[in-house]
PDB file of C-alpha atoms in Angstrom:
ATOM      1  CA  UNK A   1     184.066   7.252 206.573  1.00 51.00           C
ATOM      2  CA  UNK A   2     180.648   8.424 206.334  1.00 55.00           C
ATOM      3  CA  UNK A   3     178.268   6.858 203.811  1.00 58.00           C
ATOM      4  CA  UNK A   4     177.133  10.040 201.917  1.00 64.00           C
ATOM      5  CA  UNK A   5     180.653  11.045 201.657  1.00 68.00           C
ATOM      6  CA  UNK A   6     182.037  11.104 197.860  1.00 73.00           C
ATOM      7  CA  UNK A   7     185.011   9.827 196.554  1.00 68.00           C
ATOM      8  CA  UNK A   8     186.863  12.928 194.880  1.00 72.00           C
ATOM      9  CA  UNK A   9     189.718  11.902 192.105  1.00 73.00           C
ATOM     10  CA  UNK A  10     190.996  14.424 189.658  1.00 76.00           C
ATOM     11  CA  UNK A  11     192.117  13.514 186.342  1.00 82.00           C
ATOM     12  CA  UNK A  12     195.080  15.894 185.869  1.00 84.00           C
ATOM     13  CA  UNK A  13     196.867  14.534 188.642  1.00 80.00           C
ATOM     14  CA  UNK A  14     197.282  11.082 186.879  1.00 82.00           C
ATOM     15  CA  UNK A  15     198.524  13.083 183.996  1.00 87.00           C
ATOM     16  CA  UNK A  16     200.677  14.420 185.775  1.00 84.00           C
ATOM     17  CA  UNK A  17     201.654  11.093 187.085  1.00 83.00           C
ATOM     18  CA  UNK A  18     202.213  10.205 184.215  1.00 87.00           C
ATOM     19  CA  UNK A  19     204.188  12.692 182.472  1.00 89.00           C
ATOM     20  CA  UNK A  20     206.276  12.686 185.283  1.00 87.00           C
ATOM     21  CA  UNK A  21     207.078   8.812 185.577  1.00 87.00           C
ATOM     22  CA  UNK A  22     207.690   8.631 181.695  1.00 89.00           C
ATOM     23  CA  UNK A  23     210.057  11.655 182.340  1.00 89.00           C
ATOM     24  CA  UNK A  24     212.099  10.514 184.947  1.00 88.00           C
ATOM     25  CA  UNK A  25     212.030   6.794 183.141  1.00 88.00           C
ATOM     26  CA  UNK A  26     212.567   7.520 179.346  1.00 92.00           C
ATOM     27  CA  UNK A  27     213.568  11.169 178.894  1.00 91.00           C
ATOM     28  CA  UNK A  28     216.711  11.584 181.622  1.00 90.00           C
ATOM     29  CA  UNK A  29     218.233   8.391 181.111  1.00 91.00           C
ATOM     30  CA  UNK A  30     217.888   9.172 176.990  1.00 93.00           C
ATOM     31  CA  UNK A  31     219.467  12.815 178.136  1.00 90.00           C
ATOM     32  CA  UNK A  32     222.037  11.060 180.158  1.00 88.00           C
ATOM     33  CA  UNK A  33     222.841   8.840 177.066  1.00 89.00           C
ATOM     34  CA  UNK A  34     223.454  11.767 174.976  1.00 90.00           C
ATOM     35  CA  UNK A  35     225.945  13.501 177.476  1.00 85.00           C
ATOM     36  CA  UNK A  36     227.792  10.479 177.909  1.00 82.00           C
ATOM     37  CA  UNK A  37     228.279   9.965 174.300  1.00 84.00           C
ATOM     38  CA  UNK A  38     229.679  13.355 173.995  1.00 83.00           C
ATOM     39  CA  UNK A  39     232.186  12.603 176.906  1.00 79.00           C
ATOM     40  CA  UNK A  40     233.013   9.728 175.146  1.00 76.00           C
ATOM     41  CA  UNK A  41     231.744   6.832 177.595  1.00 74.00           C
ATOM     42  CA  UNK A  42     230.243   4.601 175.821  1.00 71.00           C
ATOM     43  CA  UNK A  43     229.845   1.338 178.305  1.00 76.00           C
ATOM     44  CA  UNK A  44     226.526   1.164 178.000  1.00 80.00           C
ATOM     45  CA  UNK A  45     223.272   1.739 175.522  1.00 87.00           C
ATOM     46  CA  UNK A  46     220.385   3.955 175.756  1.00 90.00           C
ATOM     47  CA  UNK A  47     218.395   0.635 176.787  1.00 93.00           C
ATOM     48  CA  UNK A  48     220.567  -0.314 179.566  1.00 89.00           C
ATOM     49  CA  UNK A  49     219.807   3.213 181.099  1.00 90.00           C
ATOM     50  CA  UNK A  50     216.236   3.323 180.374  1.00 92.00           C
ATOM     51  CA  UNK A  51     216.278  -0.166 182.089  1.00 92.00           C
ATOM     52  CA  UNK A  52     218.361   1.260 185.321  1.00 91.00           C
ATOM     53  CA  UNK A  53     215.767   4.188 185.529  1.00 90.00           C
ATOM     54  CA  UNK A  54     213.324   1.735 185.448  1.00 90.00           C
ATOM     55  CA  UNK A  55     214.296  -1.039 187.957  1.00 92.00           C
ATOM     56  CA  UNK A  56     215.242   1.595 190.152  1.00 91.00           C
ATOM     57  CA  UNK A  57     211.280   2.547 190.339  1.00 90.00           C
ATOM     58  CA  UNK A  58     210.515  -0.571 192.283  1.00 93.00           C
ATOM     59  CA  UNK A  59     211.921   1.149 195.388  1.00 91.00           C
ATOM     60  CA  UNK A  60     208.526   3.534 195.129  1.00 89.00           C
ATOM     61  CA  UNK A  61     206.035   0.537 195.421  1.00 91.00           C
ATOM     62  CA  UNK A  62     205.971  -0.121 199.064  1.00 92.00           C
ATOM     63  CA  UNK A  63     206.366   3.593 199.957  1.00 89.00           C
ATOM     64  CA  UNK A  64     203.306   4.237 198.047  1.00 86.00           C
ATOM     65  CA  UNK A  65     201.327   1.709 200.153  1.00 90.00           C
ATOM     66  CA  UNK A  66     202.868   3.949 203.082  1.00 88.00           C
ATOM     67  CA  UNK A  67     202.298   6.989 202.425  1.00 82.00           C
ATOM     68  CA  UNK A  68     198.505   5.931 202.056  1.00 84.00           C
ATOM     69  CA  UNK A  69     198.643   6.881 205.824  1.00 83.00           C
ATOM     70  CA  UNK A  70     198.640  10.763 206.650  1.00 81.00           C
ATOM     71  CA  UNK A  71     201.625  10.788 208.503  1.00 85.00           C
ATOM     72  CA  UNK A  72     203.715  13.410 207.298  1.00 85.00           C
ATOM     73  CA  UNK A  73     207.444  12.263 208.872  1.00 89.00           C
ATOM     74  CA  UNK A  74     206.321   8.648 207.695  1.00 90.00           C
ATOM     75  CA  UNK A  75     206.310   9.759 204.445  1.00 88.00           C
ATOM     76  CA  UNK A  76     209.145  11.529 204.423  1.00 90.00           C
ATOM     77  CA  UNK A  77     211.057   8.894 205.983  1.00 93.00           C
ATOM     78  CA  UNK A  78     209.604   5.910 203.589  1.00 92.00           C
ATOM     79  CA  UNK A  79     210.381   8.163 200.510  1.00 91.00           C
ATOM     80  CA  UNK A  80     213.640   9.040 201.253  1.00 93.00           C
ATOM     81  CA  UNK A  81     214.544   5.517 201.888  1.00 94.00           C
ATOM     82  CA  UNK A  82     212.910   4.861 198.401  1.00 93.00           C
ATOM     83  CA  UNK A  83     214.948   7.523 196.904  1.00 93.00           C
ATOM     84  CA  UNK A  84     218.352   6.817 198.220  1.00 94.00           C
ATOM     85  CA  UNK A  85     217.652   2.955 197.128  1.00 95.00           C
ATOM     86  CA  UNK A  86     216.823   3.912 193.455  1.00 93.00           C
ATOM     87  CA  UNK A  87     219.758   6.184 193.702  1.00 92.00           C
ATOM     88  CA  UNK A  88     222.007   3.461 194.860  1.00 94.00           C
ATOM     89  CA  UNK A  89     220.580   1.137 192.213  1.00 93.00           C
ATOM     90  CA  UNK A  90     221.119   3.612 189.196  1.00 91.00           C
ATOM     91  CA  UNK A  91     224.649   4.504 190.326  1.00 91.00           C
ATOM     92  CA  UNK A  92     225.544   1.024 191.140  1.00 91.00           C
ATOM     93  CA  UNK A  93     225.533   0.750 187.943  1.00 88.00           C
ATOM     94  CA  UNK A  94     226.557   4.011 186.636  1.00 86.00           C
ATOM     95  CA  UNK A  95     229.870   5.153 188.424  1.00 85.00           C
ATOM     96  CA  UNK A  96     232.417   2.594 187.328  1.00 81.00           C
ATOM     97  CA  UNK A  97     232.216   3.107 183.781  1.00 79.00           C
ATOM     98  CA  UNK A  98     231.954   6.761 184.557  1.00 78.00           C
ATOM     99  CA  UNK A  99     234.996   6.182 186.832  1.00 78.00           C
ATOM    100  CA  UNK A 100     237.087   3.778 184.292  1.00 77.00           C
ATOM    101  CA  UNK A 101     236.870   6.199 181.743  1.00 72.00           C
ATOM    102  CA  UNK A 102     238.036   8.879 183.801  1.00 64.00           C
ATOM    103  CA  UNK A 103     241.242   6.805 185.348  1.00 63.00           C
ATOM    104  CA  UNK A 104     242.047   5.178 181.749  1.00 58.00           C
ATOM    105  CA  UNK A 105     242.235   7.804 179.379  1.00 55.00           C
ATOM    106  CA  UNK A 106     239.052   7.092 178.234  1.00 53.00           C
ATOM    107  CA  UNK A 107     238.064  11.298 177.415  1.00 54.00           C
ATOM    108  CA  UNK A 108     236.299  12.350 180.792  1.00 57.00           C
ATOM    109  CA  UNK A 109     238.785  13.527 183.735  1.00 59.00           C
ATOM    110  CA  UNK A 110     238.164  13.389 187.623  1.00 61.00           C
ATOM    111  CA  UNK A 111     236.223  16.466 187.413  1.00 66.00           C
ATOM    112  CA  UNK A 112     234.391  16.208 184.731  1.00 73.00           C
ATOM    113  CA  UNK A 113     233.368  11.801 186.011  1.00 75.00           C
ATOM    114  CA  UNK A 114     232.399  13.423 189.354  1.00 79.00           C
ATOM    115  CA  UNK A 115     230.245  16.419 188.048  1.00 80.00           C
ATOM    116  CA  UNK A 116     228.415  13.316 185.956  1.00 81.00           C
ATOM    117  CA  UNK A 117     227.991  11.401 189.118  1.00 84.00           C
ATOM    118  CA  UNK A 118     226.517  14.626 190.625  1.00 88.00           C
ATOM    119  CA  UNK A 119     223.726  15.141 188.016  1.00 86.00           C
ATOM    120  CA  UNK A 120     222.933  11.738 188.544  1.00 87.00           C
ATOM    121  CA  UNK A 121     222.218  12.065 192.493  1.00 90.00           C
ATOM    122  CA  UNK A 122     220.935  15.994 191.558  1.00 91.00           C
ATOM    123  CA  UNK A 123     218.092  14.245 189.547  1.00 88.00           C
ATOM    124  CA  UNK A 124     216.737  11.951 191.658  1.00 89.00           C
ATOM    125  CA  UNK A 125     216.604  14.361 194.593  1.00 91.00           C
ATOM    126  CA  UNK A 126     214.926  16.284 192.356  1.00 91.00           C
ATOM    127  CA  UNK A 127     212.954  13.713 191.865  1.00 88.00           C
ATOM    128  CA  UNK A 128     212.349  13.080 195.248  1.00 89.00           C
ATOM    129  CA  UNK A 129     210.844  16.423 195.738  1.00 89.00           C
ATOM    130  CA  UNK A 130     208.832  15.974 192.904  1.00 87.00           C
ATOM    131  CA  UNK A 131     206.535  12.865 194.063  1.00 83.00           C
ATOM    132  CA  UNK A 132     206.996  14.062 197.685  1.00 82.00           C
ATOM    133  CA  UNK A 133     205.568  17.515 196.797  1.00 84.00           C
ATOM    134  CA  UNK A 134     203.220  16.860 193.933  1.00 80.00           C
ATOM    135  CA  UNK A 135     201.478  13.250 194.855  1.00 76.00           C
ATOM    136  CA  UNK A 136     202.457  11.893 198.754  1.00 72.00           C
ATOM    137  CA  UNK A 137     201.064  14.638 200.261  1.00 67.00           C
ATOM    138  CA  UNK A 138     197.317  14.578 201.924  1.00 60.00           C
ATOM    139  CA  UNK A 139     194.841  17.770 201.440  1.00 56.00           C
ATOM    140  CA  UNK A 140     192.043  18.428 203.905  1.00 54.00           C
ATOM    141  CA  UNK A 141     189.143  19.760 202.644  1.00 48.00           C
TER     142      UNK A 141
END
């Protein structure tokens, strides 16, 4: 790196950050909360999702020191390890009360449990594509 070479940082992007990680962290597991008090699981509090969302970010922190390098199928690969980690962390936890309410009578059938475990997996690969597109990506100027 050159001496008379500036560092460039833009402002809006850790808004965006931002937004985005409070999203994914507070806001879906709060929406998640709400559908599965209306299908009538009620295993666990808004807190205990909030806290799976969470935990489930830790998975991020070493691909973040990764994707410092512009490798583009290094990132791809470290992130989707990340992702499928915080997805198997959140539905670790998840899926059997969503399952035990289906099997015991509990208000939710097999289809309806399974479309649940769906929008959970749908979000975080949605996710996925958010941090891969918007913030591990390297621009040449």
């Amino acid at each position: 790196v050159a001496a008379e070479e500036e560092w460039d940082y833009d402002i809006n992007q850790l808004l965006h950050a931002t937004w985005i990680l409070y999203s994914f962290s507070f806001l879906l597991p709060m929406g998640l909360y709400l559908m599965f008090r209306l299908m009538g699981i009620i295993s666990f509090s808004v807190v205990d999702l909030i806290c799976f969302y969470g935990y489930s970010l830790v998975a991020y922190i070493p691909t973040t020191w990764i994707c410092v390098a512009p490798v583009s199928w290094l990132q791809w690969l470290s992130l989707c390890i990340s992702t499928v980690v915080s997805g198997m962390l959140v539905l670790r936890n998840v899926t059997g009360p969503i399952l035990e309410s289906a099997g015991g009578g509990g208000g939710v059938g097999q289809g309806k449990s399974g479309g649940l475990i769906m929008a959970v997996i749908g979000c975080h690969f949605i996710f996925f594509l958010v941090m891969k597109l918007a913030f591990y990506h390297h621009v040449h100027h």
